[in-house]
mmCIF file of C-alpha atoms in Angstrom:
data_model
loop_
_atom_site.group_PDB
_atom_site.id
_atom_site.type_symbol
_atom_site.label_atom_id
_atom_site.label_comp_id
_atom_site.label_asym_id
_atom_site.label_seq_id
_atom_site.Cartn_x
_atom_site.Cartn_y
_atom_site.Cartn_z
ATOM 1 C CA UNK A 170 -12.507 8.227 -31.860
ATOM 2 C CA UNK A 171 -14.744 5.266 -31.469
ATOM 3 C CA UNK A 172 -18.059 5.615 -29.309
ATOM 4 C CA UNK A 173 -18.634 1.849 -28.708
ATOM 5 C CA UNK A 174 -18.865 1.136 -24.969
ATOM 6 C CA UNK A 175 -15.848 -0.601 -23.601
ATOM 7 C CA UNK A 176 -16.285 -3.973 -23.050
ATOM 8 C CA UNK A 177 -14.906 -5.564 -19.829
ATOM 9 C CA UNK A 178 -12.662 -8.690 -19.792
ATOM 10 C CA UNK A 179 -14.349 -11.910 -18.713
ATOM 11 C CA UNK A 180 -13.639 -12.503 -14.854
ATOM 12 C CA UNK A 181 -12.463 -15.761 -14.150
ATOM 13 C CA UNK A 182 -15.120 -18.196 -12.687
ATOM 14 C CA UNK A 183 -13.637 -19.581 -9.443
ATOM 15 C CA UNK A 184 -15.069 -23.079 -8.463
ATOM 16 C CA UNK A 185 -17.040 -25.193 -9.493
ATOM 17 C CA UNK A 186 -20.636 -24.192 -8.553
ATOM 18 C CA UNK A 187 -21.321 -20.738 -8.845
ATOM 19 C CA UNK A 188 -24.453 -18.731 -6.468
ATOM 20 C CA UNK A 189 -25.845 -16.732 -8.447
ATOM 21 C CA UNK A 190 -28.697 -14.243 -6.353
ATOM 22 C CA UNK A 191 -31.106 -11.964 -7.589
ATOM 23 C CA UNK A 192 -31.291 -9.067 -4.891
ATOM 24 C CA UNK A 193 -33.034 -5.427 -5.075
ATOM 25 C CA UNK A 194 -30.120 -2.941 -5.579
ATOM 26 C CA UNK A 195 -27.171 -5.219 -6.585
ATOM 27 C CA UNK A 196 -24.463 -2.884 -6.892
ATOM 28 C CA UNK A 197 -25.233 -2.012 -3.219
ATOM 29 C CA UNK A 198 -25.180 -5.566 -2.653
ATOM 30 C CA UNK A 199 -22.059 -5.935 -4.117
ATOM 31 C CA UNK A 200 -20.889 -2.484 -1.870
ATOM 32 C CA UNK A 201 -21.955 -4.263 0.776
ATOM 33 C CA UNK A 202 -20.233 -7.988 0.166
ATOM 34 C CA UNK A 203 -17.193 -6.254 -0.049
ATOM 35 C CA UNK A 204 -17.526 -4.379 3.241
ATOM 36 C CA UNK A 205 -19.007 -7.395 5.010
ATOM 37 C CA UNK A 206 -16.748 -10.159 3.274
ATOM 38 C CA UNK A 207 -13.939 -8.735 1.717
ATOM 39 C CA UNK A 208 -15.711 -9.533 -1.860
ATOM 40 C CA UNK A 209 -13.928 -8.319 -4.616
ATOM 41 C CA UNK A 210 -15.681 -7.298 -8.138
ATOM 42 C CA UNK A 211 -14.042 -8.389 -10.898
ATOM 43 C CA UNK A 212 -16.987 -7.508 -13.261
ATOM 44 C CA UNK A 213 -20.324 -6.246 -13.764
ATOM 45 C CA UNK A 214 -22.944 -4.647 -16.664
ATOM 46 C CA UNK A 215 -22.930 -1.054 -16.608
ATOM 47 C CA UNK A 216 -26.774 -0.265 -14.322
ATOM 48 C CA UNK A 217 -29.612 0.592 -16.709
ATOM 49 C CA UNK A 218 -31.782 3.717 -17.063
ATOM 50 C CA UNK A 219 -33.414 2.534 -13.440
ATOM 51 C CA UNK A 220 -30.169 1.524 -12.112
ATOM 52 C CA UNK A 221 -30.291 -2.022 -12.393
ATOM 53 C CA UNK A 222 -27.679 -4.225 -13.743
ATOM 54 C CA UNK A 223 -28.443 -7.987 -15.272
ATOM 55 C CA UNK A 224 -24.353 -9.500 -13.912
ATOM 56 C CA UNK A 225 -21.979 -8.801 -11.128
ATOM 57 C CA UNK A 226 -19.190 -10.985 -10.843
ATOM 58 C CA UNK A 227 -17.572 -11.305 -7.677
ATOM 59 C CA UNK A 228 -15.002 -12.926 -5.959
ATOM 60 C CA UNK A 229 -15.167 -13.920 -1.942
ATOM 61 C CA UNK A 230 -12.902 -16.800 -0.583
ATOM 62 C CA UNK A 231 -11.506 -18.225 -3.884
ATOM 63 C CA UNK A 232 -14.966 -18.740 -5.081
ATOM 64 C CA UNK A 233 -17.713 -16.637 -7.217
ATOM 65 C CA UNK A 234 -20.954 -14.797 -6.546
ATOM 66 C CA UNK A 235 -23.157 -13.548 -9.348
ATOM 67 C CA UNK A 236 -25.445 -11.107 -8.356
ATOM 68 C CA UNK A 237 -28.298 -9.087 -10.413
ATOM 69 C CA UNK A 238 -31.207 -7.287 -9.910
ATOM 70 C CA UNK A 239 -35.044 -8.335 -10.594
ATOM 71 C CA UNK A 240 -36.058 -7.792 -14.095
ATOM 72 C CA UNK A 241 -39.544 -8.636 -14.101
ATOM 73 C CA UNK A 242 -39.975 -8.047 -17.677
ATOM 74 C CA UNK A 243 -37.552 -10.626 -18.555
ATOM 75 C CA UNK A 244 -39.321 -13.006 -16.018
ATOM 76 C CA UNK A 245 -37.024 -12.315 -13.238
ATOM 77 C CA UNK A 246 -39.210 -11.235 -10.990
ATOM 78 C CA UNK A 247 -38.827 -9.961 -7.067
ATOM 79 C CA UNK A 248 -39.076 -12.572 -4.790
ATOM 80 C CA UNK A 249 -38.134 -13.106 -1.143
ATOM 81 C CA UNK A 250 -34.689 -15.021 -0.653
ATOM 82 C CA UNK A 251 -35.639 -18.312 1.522
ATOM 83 C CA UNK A 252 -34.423 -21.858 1.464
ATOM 84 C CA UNK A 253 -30.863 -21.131 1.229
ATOM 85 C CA UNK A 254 -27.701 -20.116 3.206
ATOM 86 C CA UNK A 255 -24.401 -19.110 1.665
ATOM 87 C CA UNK A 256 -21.597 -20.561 3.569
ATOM 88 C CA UNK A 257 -18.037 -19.955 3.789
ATOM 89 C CA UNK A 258 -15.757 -22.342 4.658
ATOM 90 C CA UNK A 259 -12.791 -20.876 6.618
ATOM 91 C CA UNK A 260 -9.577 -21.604 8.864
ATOM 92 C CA UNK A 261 -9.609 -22.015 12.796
ATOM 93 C CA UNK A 262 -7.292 -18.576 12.683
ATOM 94 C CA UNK A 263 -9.258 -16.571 10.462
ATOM 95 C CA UNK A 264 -13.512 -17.297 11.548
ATOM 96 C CA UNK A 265 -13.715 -14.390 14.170
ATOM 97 C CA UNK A 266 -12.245 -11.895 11.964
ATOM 98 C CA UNK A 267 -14.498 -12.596 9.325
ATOM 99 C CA UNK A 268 -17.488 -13.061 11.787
ATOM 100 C CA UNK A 269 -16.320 -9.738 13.168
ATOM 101 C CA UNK A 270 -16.540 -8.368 9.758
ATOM 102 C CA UNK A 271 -20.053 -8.961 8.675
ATOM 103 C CA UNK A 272 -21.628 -7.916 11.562
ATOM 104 C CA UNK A 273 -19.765 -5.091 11.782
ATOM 105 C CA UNK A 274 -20.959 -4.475 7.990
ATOM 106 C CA UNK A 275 -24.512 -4.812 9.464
ATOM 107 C CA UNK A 276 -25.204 -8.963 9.205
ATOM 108 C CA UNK A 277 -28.014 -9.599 11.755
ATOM 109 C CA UNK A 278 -27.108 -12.329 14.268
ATOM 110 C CA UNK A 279 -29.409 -15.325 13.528
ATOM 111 C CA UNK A 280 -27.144 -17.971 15.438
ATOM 112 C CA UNK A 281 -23.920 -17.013 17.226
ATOM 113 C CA UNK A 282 -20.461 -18.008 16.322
ATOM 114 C CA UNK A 283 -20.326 -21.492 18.409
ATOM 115 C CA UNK A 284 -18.919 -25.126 18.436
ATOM 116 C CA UNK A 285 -21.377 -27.299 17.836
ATOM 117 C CA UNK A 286 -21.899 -30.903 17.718
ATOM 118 C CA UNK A 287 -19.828 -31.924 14.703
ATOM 119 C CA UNK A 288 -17.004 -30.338 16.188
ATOM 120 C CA UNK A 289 -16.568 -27.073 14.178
ATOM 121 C CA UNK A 290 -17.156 -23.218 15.247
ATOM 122 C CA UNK A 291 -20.341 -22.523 13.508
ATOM 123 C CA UNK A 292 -22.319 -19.420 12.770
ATOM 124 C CA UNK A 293 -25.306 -17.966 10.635
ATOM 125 C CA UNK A 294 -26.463 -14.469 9.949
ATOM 126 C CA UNK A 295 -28.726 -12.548 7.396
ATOM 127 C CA UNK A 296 -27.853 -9.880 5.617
ATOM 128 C CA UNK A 297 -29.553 -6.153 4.914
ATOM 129 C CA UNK A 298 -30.615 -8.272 1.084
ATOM 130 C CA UNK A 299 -32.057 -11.164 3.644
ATOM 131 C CA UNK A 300 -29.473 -13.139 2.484
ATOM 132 C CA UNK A 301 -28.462 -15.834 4.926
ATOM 133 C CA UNK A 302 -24.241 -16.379 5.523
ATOM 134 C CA UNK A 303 -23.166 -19.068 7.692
ATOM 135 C CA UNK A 304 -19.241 -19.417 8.554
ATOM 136 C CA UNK A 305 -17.350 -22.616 9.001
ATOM 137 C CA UNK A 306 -14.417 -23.454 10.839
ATOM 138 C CA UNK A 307 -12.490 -26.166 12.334
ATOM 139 C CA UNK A 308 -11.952 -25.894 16.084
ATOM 140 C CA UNK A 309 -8.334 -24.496 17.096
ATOM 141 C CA UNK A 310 -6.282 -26.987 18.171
ATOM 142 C CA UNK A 311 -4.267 -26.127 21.721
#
């Protein structure tokens, strides 16, 4: 019998820039990107004594999120998310579903789903981490 931990096999990096967020409870982030956008986990530390974990790999529209919590005594300390918005890029036929989604999940509103004046349907939202989402979309055709 051996007692080593199992290790995990490396998840495949999608894309070719890769978020990667430090939040305050990351496995309930991750719970919650996968309610809210249909994330998928392909890989993650097991949570520390506190219930922290340093990685979580996930997957959400062909590309990757990283996610950890703070560890302030490895200079990762808490600090407000600001400056940024995560945005997904999707098709004319798929936007309100996913838009539908997220709020659903509990994604505050910050900007409705509109057209705007580049021509696409547009929308931004924050979620429960006060990370802010934006969705993309070309107009549908008729």
């Amino acid at each position: 019998m051996n007692d080593q931990p199992q290790t995990q096999p490396t998840a495949k990096v999608l894309g070719g820039l890769t978020p990667y967020l430090q939040l305050d409870g990351a496995f309930k982030a991750s719970e919650f990107y996968q309610k809210a956008f249909g994330a998928e986990q392909v890989f993650f530390y097991p949570p520390d004594e506190q219930g922290r974990t340093m990685h979580i790999h996930l997957h959400i529209n062909g590309s990757t999120l990283m996610i950890s919590d703070f560890y302030p005594e490895h200079g990762m300390s808490a600090v407000k998310p600001q400056g940024y918005t995560m945005q997904l890029h999707l098709g004319s036929d798929d936007i309100d579903a996913w838009w539908q989604r997220a709020v659903d999940a509990g994604c505050e509103v910050v900007m409705p789903l509109q057209v705007m004046f580049w021509g696409d349907q547009w929308g931004n939202m924050r979620d429960p981490f006060g990370v802010e989402w934006a969705m993309n979309a070309p107009v549908k055709k008729a």
